[in-house]
Tab-separated table of C-alpha atoms in Angstrom:
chain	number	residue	atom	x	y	z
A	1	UNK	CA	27.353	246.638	51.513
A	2	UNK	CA	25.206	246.680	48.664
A	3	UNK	CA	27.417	244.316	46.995
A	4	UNK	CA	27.286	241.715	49.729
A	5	UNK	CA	24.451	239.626	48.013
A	6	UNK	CA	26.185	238.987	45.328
A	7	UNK	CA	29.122	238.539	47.190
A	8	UNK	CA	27.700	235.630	49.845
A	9	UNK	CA	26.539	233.976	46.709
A	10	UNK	CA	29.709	233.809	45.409
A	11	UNK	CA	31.473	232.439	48.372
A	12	UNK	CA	28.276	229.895	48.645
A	13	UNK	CA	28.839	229.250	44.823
A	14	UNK	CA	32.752	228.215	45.391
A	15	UNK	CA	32.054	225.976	47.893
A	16	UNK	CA	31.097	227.953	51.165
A	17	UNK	CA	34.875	227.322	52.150
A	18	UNK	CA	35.198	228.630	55.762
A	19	UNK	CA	38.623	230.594	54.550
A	20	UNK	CA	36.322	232.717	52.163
A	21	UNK	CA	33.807	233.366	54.834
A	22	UNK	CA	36.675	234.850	57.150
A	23	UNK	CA	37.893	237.204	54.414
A	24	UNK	CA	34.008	238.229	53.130
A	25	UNK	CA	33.286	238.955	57.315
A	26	UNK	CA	36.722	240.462	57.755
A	27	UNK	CA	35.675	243.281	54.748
A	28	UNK	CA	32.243	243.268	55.693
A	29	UNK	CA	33.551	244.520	59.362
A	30	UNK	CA	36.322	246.887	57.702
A	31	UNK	CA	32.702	248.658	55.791
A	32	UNK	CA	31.198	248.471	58.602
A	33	UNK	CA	33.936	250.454	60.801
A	34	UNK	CA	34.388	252.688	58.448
A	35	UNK	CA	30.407	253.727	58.679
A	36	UNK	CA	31.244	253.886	62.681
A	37	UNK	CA	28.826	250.922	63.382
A	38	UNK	CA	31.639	249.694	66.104
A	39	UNK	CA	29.149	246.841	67.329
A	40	UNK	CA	28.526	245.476	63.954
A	41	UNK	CA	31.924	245.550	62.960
A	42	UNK	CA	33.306	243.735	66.441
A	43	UNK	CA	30.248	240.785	65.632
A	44	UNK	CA	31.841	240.630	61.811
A	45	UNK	CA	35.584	240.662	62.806
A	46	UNK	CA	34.748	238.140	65.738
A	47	UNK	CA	33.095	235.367	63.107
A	48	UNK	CA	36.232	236.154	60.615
A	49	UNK	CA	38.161	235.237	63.774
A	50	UNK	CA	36.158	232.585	64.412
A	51	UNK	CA	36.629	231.026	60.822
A	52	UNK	CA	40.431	231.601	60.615
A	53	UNK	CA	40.631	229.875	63.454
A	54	UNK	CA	38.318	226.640	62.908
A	55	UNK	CA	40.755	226.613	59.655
A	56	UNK	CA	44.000	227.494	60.087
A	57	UNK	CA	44.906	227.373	64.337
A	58	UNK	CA	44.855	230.152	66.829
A	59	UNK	CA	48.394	231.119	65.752
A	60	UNK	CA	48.020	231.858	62.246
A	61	UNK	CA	48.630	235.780	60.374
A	62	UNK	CA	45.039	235.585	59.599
A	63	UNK	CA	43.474	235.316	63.448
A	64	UNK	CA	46.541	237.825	64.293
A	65	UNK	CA	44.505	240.646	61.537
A	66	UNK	CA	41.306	239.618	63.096
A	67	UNK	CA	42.789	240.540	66.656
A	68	UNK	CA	44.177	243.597	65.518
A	69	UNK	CA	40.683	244.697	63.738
A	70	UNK	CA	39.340	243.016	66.936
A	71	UNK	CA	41.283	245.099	68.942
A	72	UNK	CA	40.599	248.357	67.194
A	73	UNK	CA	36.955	248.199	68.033
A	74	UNK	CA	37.739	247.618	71.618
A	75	UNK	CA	39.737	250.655	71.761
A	76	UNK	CA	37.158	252.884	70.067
A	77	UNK	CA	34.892	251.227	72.644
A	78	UNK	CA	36.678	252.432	76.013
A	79	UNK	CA	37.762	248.676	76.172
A	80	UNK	CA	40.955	249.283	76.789
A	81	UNK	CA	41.937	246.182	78.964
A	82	UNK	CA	40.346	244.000	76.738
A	83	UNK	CA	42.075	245.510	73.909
A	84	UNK	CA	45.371	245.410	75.256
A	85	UNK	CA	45.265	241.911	76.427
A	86	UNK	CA	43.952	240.981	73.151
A	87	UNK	CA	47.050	243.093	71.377
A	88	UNK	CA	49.356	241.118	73.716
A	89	UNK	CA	48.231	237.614	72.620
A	90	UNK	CA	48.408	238.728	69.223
A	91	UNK	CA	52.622	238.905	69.686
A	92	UNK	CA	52.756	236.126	72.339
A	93	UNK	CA	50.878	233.519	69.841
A	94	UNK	CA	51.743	234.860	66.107
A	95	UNK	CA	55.159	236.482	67.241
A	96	UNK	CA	56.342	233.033	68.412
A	97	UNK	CA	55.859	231.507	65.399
A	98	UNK	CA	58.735	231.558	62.366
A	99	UNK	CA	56.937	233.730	59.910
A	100	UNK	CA	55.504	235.895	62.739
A	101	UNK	CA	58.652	236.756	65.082
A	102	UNK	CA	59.838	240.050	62.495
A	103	UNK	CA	56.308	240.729	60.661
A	104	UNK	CA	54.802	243.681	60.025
A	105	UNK	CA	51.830	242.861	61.513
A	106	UNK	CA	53.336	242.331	64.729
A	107	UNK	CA	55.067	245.901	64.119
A	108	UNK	CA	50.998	246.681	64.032
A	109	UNK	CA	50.160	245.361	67.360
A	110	UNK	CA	53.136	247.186	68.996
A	111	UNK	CA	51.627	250.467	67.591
A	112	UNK	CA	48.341	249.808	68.843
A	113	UNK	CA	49.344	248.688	72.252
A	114	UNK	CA	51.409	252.770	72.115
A	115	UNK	CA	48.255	253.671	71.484
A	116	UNK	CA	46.227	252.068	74.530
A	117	UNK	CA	49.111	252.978	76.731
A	118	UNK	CA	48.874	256.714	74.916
A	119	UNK	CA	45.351	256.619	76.176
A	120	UNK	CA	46.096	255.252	79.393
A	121	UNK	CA	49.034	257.869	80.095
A	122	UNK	CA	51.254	254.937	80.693
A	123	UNK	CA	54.283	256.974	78.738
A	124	UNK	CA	57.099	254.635	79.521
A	125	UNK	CA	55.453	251.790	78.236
A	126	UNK	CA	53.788	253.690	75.162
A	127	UNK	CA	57.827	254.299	74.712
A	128	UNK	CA	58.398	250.973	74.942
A	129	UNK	CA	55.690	249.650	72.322
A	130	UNK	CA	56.542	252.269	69.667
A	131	UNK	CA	60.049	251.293	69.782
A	132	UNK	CA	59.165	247.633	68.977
A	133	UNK	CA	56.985	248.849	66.195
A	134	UNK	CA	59.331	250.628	65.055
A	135	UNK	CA	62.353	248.058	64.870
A	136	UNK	CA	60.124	245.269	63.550
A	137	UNK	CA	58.797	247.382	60.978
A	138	UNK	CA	62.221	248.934	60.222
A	139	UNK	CA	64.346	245.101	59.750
A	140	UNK	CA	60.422	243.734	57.908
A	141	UNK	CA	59.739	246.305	55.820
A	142	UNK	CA	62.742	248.634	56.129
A	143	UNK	CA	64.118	251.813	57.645
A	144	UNK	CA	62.662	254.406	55.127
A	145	UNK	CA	58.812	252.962	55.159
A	146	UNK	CA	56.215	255.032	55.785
A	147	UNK	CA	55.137	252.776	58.839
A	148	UNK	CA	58.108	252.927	60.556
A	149	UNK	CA	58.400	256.708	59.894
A	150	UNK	CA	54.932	256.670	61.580
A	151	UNK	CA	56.443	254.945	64.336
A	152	UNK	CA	59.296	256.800	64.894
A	153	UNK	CA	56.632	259.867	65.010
A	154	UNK	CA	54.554	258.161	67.766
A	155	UNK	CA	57.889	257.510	69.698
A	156	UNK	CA	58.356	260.917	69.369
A	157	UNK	CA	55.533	262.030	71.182
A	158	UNK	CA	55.835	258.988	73.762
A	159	UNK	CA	58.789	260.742	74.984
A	160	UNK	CA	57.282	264.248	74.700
A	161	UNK	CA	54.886	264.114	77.631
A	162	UNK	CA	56.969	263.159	80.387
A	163	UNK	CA	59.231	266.342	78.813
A	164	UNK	CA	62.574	263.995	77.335
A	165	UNK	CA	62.072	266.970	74.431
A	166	UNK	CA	65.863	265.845	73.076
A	167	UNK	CA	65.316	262.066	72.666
A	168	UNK	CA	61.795	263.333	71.088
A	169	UNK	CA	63.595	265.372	69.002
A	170	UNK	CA	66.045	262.757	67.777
């Protein structure tokens, strides 16, 4: 934050191109999460979303991060509707496209939607998110990543609570 000054100048300097903007309000939300000021960070995440999609289409990686980030604030919010709707149009419009359909980020918003459904007690569908994270991230980024691992782990405990200890186990 203290460099953000010098940082706005910079992006004025080089042009004030609306694809810098996105990525200076995308980190400026990211600090601003971090420091727990949810509201601030939703307003920041919303204009990088905003800007990626003035300049690149609705369907583009770049408004998919902003909907995850988007989404994250929602769900530290108590939104949880609007965070899983939000998480949803995040696969329907980046997952259809060619680069999007096995990405990791789409792995991302397959976790997070376990996660609203975790909150939510909706196990059989927190099941059935993990288990798409967990193949997308396992054929995008492979079997033995970290991510998936953590997916595999939150699949775990999906099938914990409704007492399938076995398949948890696996």
């Amino acid at each position: 934050l203290a460099l953000e000054p010098a940082v706005r100048a910079a992006v004025l300097q080089a042009g004030a191109d609306p694809l810098h903007q996105a990525a200076l309000a995308k980190t400026q939300g990211l600090v601003e999460g971090a420091k727990g000021n949810n509201t601030a960070a939703y307003d920041r995440f919303m204009r990088a979303r905003e800007l990626s999609v003035a300049a690149r289409g609705p369907a583009h990686y770049d408004v998919a991060v902003a909907d995850i980030n988007l989404a994250s604030i929602e769900l530290q919010l108590g939104k949880r509707a609007a965070a899983q709707h939000r998480l949803e149009t995040v696969i329907t419009a980046f997952g259809a496209t060619e680069a999007g359909r096995r990405h990791p980020t789409i792995a991302q918003a397959h976790q997070n939607l376990c996660a609203v459904a975790w909150r939510q007690q909706d196990w059989a569908r927190s099941e059935r998110h993990c288990r798409a994270a967990a193949e997308v991230y396992a054929s995008s980024i492979g079997p033995d990543h970290p991510p998936t691992a953590k997916s595999r782990m939150y699949l775990g405990r999906a099938l914990r609570q409704p007492g399938r200890l076995a398949e948890a186990q696996t």
